[in-house]
Structures are given as C-alpha cells and as structure tokens.
Amino acid sequence: MPLSDAIPAILVLADGTTYRGWSFGATKTTIGEVVFNTGMTGYQEVLTDPSYCGQIVLFTYPELGNTGVNPEDEESNRPQVRGAIARNICHRPSNWRSTQSLPNYLKQHEIPGIYGIDTRALTRKIRMFGAMNGGISTNILDEAELLEQVQASPNMKGLNLVREVTTSDIYEWSEPTNSVWEYNDVSGVNSGEIFTVVALDFGVKRNILRRLASYGCRVIVVPANTPPEEILKYNPDGIFLSNGPGDPAAVSEGIETTKVLLGAQKPMFGICLGHQIIGHALGAETFKLKFGHRGLNQPAGLQQRVEITSQNHSFAIEPDSLPKAVMEVSHFNLNDGTIAGVRHKSLPIFSVQYHPEASPGPHDADYLFEQFVQQMRLSR
C-alpha cells in the first residue's frame, strides 16, 4: 500500500509519550496494556492467544504479515488482543497456506493496529519503565485527548479478564495434533488407554488441547466458574488448569475451586495462569513483573537441565510466599531467576509458568504432557 493511501494513526502511552504512524486493521480507538513479544514467528498464534486479552502487543521483529493468516493457526476463534504495533506491515502475503492478509484479518475482527513507528525505541522504553497502558487511534489524533482516555483506563493489576475469554458451554475436545506437525513419537505413551481430563478454561489455547488429545486424553473443557462438585462428577483421571489473561489474584472463583479440587488428590497440571492459580490455592502469592516474559526463547530449568520455552505472562509466584512444606520449585526462569515451575511434594500436582505445547516454538517441554499422563496412569 503506498503511503499516500495510508490512514494516519497515533499511539499514546500513559506517561504521555506519543508515536505517530499509519493504521492497519480496523480504524477506531482502542486502549490496553502495551507489552512486547520477541518471537520472530507465530504472530497469528500470538494475536489469537486468549492470554493477551486486554493487551496491545508490540512485535519486536520488524516485519509482520509476510505469510498472511489461515484458519489452522488460530489458537482461539478470533484475535484476542486489543491492538497490534509493528514496524513494517505486509499487505500482500506470500505463502501457500495463506488465506487472508493480516491487515484484512484484523479489520474483519475490528482490531486496530499501528505501523511505521520506531518499535526499537518503544521496546527499550517498556524495558526501562515497565509495561503501561496505551491507546491506538485513527479517529482521535489529538494526543492530549487520547492521553486522557488512556489514563482513565484500569491497570492490569487487579483485573479479572478470565470471564471475557472462558467458554460459556461445556464441550469435549478430541482433535490431536495434525500428523503433519507432530514432532514427538507419542505411540509409547499413548498405548490405547483413555484418560478423562477435565480442563478448566481460563483462556485455553487450542494447541494445548491438541497435545492432551495426542497423548490419549479425553478432554472435557468446562467454564472457569464451574463448581468443583460438577467437575468431580466426571470422575476425571486428571484435572488441567489452562493459561489465561489478567491478574491471577483476582480470579477468586478459580482459586477457591482449585482449593476444593486439591482435596480430591487427583493428578493436576497447570500452565501459565493455571500455574499461578495452583500457587494461590496452596497458599502462595503472586506479583506483577516489570515488563513480563513474552517470546519463544525463554530459558528455564534447574541444576544442569535447561529448556528453551515459549512464555507469555505478566505475573509470577512470589518466592518468599511459597509454602515450602508442601511445594518445591521445579524450574526457574534463567534470565531473571523468577519461578517458572513448581510441584507438590506429596501429591501428583505440578505446574509451569510457560507454554509447553509451544505452537509455534521450541518443543523442549512437551515431555510435561507425557508426565501428566504417567501420573494419571499411576493414580489409577
């Protein structure tokens, strides 16, 4: 698209910093927490990840949209971000799987974006001063007027966004990872046994459900506010707590439900927000990171083992609050030393702060799904 046809857009941060660029996607005003993702691939998976609900995502990789979008790569049924920020945008994608350009895709779903700004400078600013609210607009080009709206919007800390992304209906998921994309030999684990797993949907990604199905699980997905008595009526072999957006401390229903489910002593596996909720249910607390972890190359491990992981979160478990009598750390984030995984000392319960299905991304942590299945087999 020639710049002569481009629509002006503005990005204003809560501290008054202003960036002027051009619009892609929908032409409107949006406000959310501005965060950055360092992945070089997988922009469609990022945009459709429910964990990004309430946020405007800045992509540090300078070229966005080159491969277009397609229905197979969506992690949910629509983009979940409030907005997108890029250096350069491709309006004519070139890829055999592409069915639509990224700008048209975002326009279809009423998601605005801004491109043509200095994304390096913006990333450095967020790293220095922390993630903050911002607004993108094509119809409010006066920075003072947009700043007023940005400063009046609520901060991420204290927000329960799960209700915006959780399923409204109970459903069963049976689709495994497509054989074309299967990267592990699951035949040794999936021996024909069927394990019933109830997944609490705090904003679950489709590829997490596919990995569970690939490892022989019958997955029943339930809304985040499902009472524990209803969950246990399925007599599940295991309970899965999904990823999701917002402040984990604000997801009070999920925490209380998990406390009750712990009493059933069934195998339990938590990812991302589910990891934090398990922490809260066992007595730990969480805190907000300065700018969070978002990307495909976060090293996590303990002692001599290192995994390259895909991460997307704003909060982490407070180490000093961890009830050491019942919980132990299984993984640290090796960039900043924050807790990246925990496990119960006596019960088959464990969780990680990252996304082990990593679609796309590193597959180092896929063994965690196998570990969950093995625990369910032993518990039988």
XYZ file of C-alpha atoms in Angstrom:
380
model
C 0.000 0.000 0.000
C 1.501 3.401 -0.931
C 1.793 5.824 1.979
C -0.365 8.259 0.015
C -3.275 5.866 0.693
C -2.334 5.104 4.304
C -4.532 6.300 7.165
C -2.711 8.204 9.945
C -2.726 6.636 13.410
C -1.414 7.631 16.804
C -0.135 5.683 19.821
C -0.124 7.427 23.201
C 1.321 5.837 26.356
C 0.098 6.568 29.874
C 3.172 8.718 30.560
C 2.333 10.962 27.605
C 4.862 9.562 25.151
C 3.436 9.783 21.634
C 4.226 7.863 18.444
C 2.704 8.745 15.084
C 2.417 6.174 12.322
C -0.085 4.548 9.998
C -3.130 2.376 10.506
C -3.530 -1.292 9.643
C -6.555 -3.336 10.577
C -9.645 -1.581 11.914
C -9.922 2.214 12.029
C -11.025 3.018 15.589
C -9.715 3.721 19.080
C -8.501 1.015 21.449
C -6.889 1.075 24.895
C -4.924 -1.654 26.668
C -1.673 -2.535 28.371
C 1.242 -2.202 25.924
C 3.578 -5.225 26.055
C 6.196 -6.610 23.688
C 6.756 -10.061 22.197
C 10.214 -11.073 20.963
C 9.190 -14.024 18.760
C 10.364 -13.979 15.150
C 7.493 -16.244 14.051
C 3.952 -17.069 15.101
C 2.256 -13.689 15.026
C -1.138 -15.281 14.326
C -0.813 -17.589 17.334
C 0.131 -14.559 19.452
C -2.792 -12.455 18.265
C -5.311 -15.248 18.938
C -3.879 -16.352 22.310
C -6.507 -15.545 24.990
C -3.699 -14.804 27.463
C -3.242 -11.492 25.590
C -6.782 -10.319 26.313
C -6.667 -6.691 27.447
C -3.275 -6.003 25.907
C -1.813 -4.197 22.908
C 1.065 -6.289 21.567
C 4.235 -4.725 20.212
C 6.110 -7.090 17.883
C 9.873 -6.584 18.107
C 10.514 -8.490 14.873
C 10.360 -5.706 12.256
C 8.381 -7.487 9.504
C 4.815 -8.552 10.215
C 2.249 -10.231 7.984
C 4.589 -11.694 5.345
C 2.954 -15.154 5.491
C -0.605 -13.896 5.929
C -3.072 -15.775 8.109
C -5.014 -19.034 7.863
C -7.726 -20.736 9.959
C -5.496 -23.659 11.015
C -3.097 -21.482 13.016
C -5.638 -19.776 15.251
C -5.364 -20.522 18.973
C -8.970 -19.403 19.503
C -11.879 -18.309 17.328
C -10.713 -14.699 16.936
C -7.889 -12.275 17.753
C -7.834 -11.656 21.499
C -5.517 -8.625 21.619
C -6.818 -5.084 21.956
C -4.393 -3.882 19.289
C -1.101 -4.516 17.486
C 2.065 -2.479 16.919
C 4.600 -3.185 14.161
C 7.494 -1.586 12.331
C 6.568 -2.786 8.825
C 3.386 -4.449 7.569
C 2.969 -6.719 4.554
C -0.299 -6.138 2.698
C 0.361 -8.822 0.040
C 1.435 -12.039 1.815
C 3.267 -14.842 0.017
C 2.681 -18.288 1.480
C 0.900 -21.376 0.180
C -1.135 -21.696 3.386
C -2.288 -18.071 3.466
C -5.997 -17.366 3.021
C -6.035 -13.698 4.025
C -3.707 -10.777 4.672
C -3.024 -9.759 8.269
C -4.452 -6.216 7.844
C -7.687 -7.588 6.369
C -7.893 -10.231 9.106
C -7.627 -7.628 11.865
C -10.037 -5.330 10.057
C -12.568 -8.180 9.841
C -12.364 -8.651 13.616
C -12.376 -4.934 14.484
C -8.831 -4.938 15.879
C -6.764 -1.787 15.170
C -3.026 -1.638 14.622
C -0.319 0.955 14.054
C 2.843 0.565 11.997
C 5.700 2.755 10.829
C 6.875 3.743 14.323
C 10.259 3.148 15.981
C 9.493 -0.195 17.654
C 13.070 -0.482 18.987
C 12.692 2.759 20.916
C 9.289 1.684 22.239
C 10.639 -1.697 23.357
C 13.528 -0.037 25.192
C 11.081 2.306 26.893
C 8.928 -0.578 28.158
C 12.024 -2.438 29.372
C 13.185 0.647 31.251
C 9.904 1.920 32.687
C 7.728 -1.211 32.576
C 4.561 -2.186 30.749
C 1.961 0.570 30.842
C -1.413 1.390 29.370
C -1.591 2.940 25.940
C -4.058 3.814 23.253
C -4.095 3.445 19.474
C -6.447 5.645 17.491
C -7.243 6.694 13.951
C -10.121 8.987 14.920
C -8.520 10.762 17.899
C -5.300 12.300 16.593
C -5.029 14.858 19.391
C -2.553 13.335 21.838
C -3.939 15.185 24.883
C -7.449 13.901 24.252
C -6.299 10.298 23.778
C -3.991 10.533 26.812
C -6.969 11.475 28.984
C -8.753 8.274 27.967
C -5.626 6.144 28.481
C -5.020 7.489 31.971
C -8.648 6.844 32.920
C -8.451 3.135 31.944
C -7.861 0.486 34.648
C -4.429 -1.065 35.192
C -3.828 -4.775 34.656
C -3.116 -5.396 38.340
C -6.375 -6.404 39.976
C -8.185 -7.200 36.710
C -10.046 -10.482 36.283
C -10.182 -10.939 32.499
C -10.959 -14.657 32.549
C -14.692 -14.053 32.222
C -14.034 -12.400 28.838
C -12.306 -15.449 27.332
C -13.602 -18.584 29.070
C -16.043 -20.844 27.269
C -19.733 -20.380 28.008
C -20.527 -24.040 27.336
C -19.037 -27.379 28.307
C -17.588 -29.236 25.322
C -15.387 -32.206 24.563
C -12.127 -31.844 22.631
C -10.842 -34.874 20.699
C -8.706 -33.429 17.874
C -4.999 -34.337 18.254
C -2.054 -32.524 16.748
C -2.161 -32.863 12.971
C 0.189 -35.651 11.875
C 1.951 -33.191 9.555
C 3.018 -31.136 12.590
C 3.596 -33.972 15.072
C 7.141 -33.627 16.399
C 7.251 -36.343 19.073
C 6.643 -40.087 18.944
C 3.673 -40.353 21.282
C 2.990 -44.024 20.494
C 4.978 -45.192 23.501
C 2.872 -43.064 25.837
C -0.498 -43.329 24.105
C -0.951 -47.093 24.391
C -4.684 -47.082 23.725
C -5.718 -46.140 27.254
C -8.157 -43.255 27.508
C -7.670 -40.788 30.338
C -10.503 -38.416 31.166
C -9.189 -34.920 31.797
C -11.362 -32.009 32.868
C -9.799 -28.766 31.647
C -10.745 -25.549 33.429
C -10.803 -22.961 30.674
C -9.260 -19.709 31.880
C -8.427 -18.865 28.251
C -7.102 -22.124 26.851
C -5.165 -22.374 23.572
C -6.289 -24.947 21.029
C -2.844 -26.455 20.634
C -2.681 -27.234 24.348
C -5.886 -29.220 23.951
C -4.431 -30.930 20.875
C -1.366 -32.053 22.826
C -3.541 -33.539 25.564
C -5.583 -35.376 22.931
C -2.398 -36.600 21.208
C -1.301 -38.205 24.471
C -4.528 -40.180 24.780
C -6.711 -37.854 26.815
C -10.451 -37.418 26.520
C -10.619 -33.705 27.268
C -13.769 -32.154 28.728
C -13.462 -28.354 28.688
C -15.525 -26.515 31.285
C -16.095 -22.799 32.034
C -13.831 -21.213 34.624
C -16.712 -20.764 37.069
C -17.751 -24.431 37.060
C -18.297 -25.625 40.657
C -15.844 -28.297 41.857
C -18.714 -30.709 42.518
C -19.666 -30.557 38.826
C -16.054 -31.179 37.789
C -15.722 -34.219 40.035
C -18.961 -35.703 38.663
C -16.989 -36.622 35.539
C -14.730 -38.777 37.738
C -11.694 -37.383 35.916
C -8.350 -39.156 35.882
C -6.743 -35.737 35.920
C -7.529 -32.036 36.148
C -5.929 -29.430 33.897
C -5.810 -25.687 34.643
C -5.234 -23.641 31.493
C -3.450 -20.472 30.587
C -5.347 -17.178 30.626
C -5.161 -13.388 30.988
C -5.149 -10.862 33.792
C -4.167 -10.832 37.454
C -4.299 -14.353 38.960
C -5.054 -12.996 42.423
C -8.311 -11.564 41.033
C -9.540 -14.950 39.754
C -11.104 -15.757 43.122
C -13.573 -18.365 41.840
C -10.783 -20.314 40.144
C -8.650 -20.225 43.287
C -11.492 -21.397 45.527
C -12.432 -24.156 43.069
C -8.832 -25.347 42.941
C -8.617 -25.447 46.730
C -11.545 -27.860 46.796
C -10.160 -29.939 43.911
C -6.847 -30.340 45.741
C -8.738 -32.339 48.323
C -9.596 -34.958 45.693
C -5.847 -35.664 45.383
C -6.134 -36.297 41.651
C -3.281 -35.561 39.242
C -3.333 -31.879 38.389
C -1.391 -29.945 35.760
C -1.374 -26.152 35.434
C 0.003 -23.913 32.706
C 0.641 -20.156 32.923
C -2.400 -18.663 34.744
C -3.277 -22.197 35.858
C 0.190 -22.431 37.411
C -0.369 -19.203 39.326
C -3.834 -20.297 40.471
C -2.416 -23.559 41.828
C 0.143 -21.441 43.696
C -2.579 -19.272 45.224
C -4.681 -22.313 46.134
C -1.742 -23.763 48.060
C -1.049 -20.513 49.918
C 1.456 -18.682 47.714
C 1.119 -15.148 46.377
C 1.886 -13.563 43.016
C 3.408 -10.249 41.943
C 3.445 -8.250 38.698
C 6.636 -8.318 36.672
C 8.077 -5.084 35.330
C 7.509 -5.962 31.670
C 6.729 -9.675 31.751
C 8.036 -12.577 29.664
C 6.720 -12.867 26.098
C 8.556 -14.758 23.410
C 9.752 -18.105 22.123
C 13.239 -18.241 23.623
C 12.971 -18.032 27.409
C 15.444 -20.409 29.112
C 14.010 -22.316 32.067
C 15.493 -25.063 34.173
C 17.041 -26.280 37.403
C 20.540 -27.548 38.128
C 22.032 -28.943 34.895
C 18.860 -29.133 32.779
C 17.817 -26.219 30.549
C 14.696 -25.943 28.380
C 14.030 -23.229 25.818
C 10.421 -22.257 26.389
C 7.591 -20.152 25.000
C 6.256 -17.716 27.599
C 3.530 -15.108 27.857
C 2.753 -13.706 31.293
C 2.769 -10.530 33.395
C 2.718 -12.130 36.861
C 4.859 -14.654 38.735
C 4.771 -16.541 42.032
C 6.445 -14.675 44.874
C 9.325 -16.940 46.033
C 9.156 -15.964 49.706
C 5.443 -16.833 49.838
C 5.896 -20.386 48.556
C 4.703 -22.876 51.234
C 7.938 -24.875 51.304
C 6.440 -27.616 53.457
C 4.219 -28.744 50.583
C 5.693 -27.208 47.404
C 9.080 -27.102 45.731
C 10.454 -25.244 42.733
C 10.973 -27.408 39.647
C 12.062 -24.670 37.216
C 13.443 -21.145 37.324
C 13.425 -18.614 34.525
C 17.156 -18.452 33.843
C 17.033 -14.867 32.583
C 15.793 -13.275 35.802
C 15.530 -16.092 38.373
C 11.752 -15.958 38.786
C 9.845 -19.182 39.476
C 8.933 -20.979 36.241
C 7.629 -24.273 37.640
C 6.524 -25.886 40.906
C 5.401 -29.304 42.095
C 3.691 -30.674 45.186
C 5.946 -32.689 47.455
C 3.477 -35.489 48.144
C 0.609 -35.189 45.629
C 0.709 -35.651 41.807
C 0.332 -31.917 41.196
C 2.684 -29.759 39.155
C 2.603 -26.607 37.047
C 4.762 -24.431 34.820
C 4.770 -20.742 34.015
C 5.380 -21.332 30.311
C 3.515 -22.911 27.369
C 4.964 -26.401 26.771
C 2.926 -27.010 23.606
C 4.821 -24.062 22.044
C 2.885 -23.720 18.824
C 4.926 -22.387 17.205
C 8.190 -22.529 19.022
C 10.571 -24.811 20.907
C 9.352 -28.291 21.818
C 11.750 -28.926 24.705
C 8.967 -29.050 27.295
C 6.486 -31.320 25.524
C 7.502 -34.104 27.930
C 5.314 -32.418 30.567
C 2.185 -33.749 28.850
C 3.720 -37.227 28.989
C 4.483 -36.683 32.669
C 0.848 -35.761 33.302
C -0.342 -38.942 31.567
C 2.098 -41.071 33.545
C 0.801 -39.608 36.796
C -2.775 -40.392 35.790
C -1.744 -43.956 34.909
C -0.080 -44.416 38.306
C -3.051 -42.925 40.133
C -5.367 -45.474 38.514
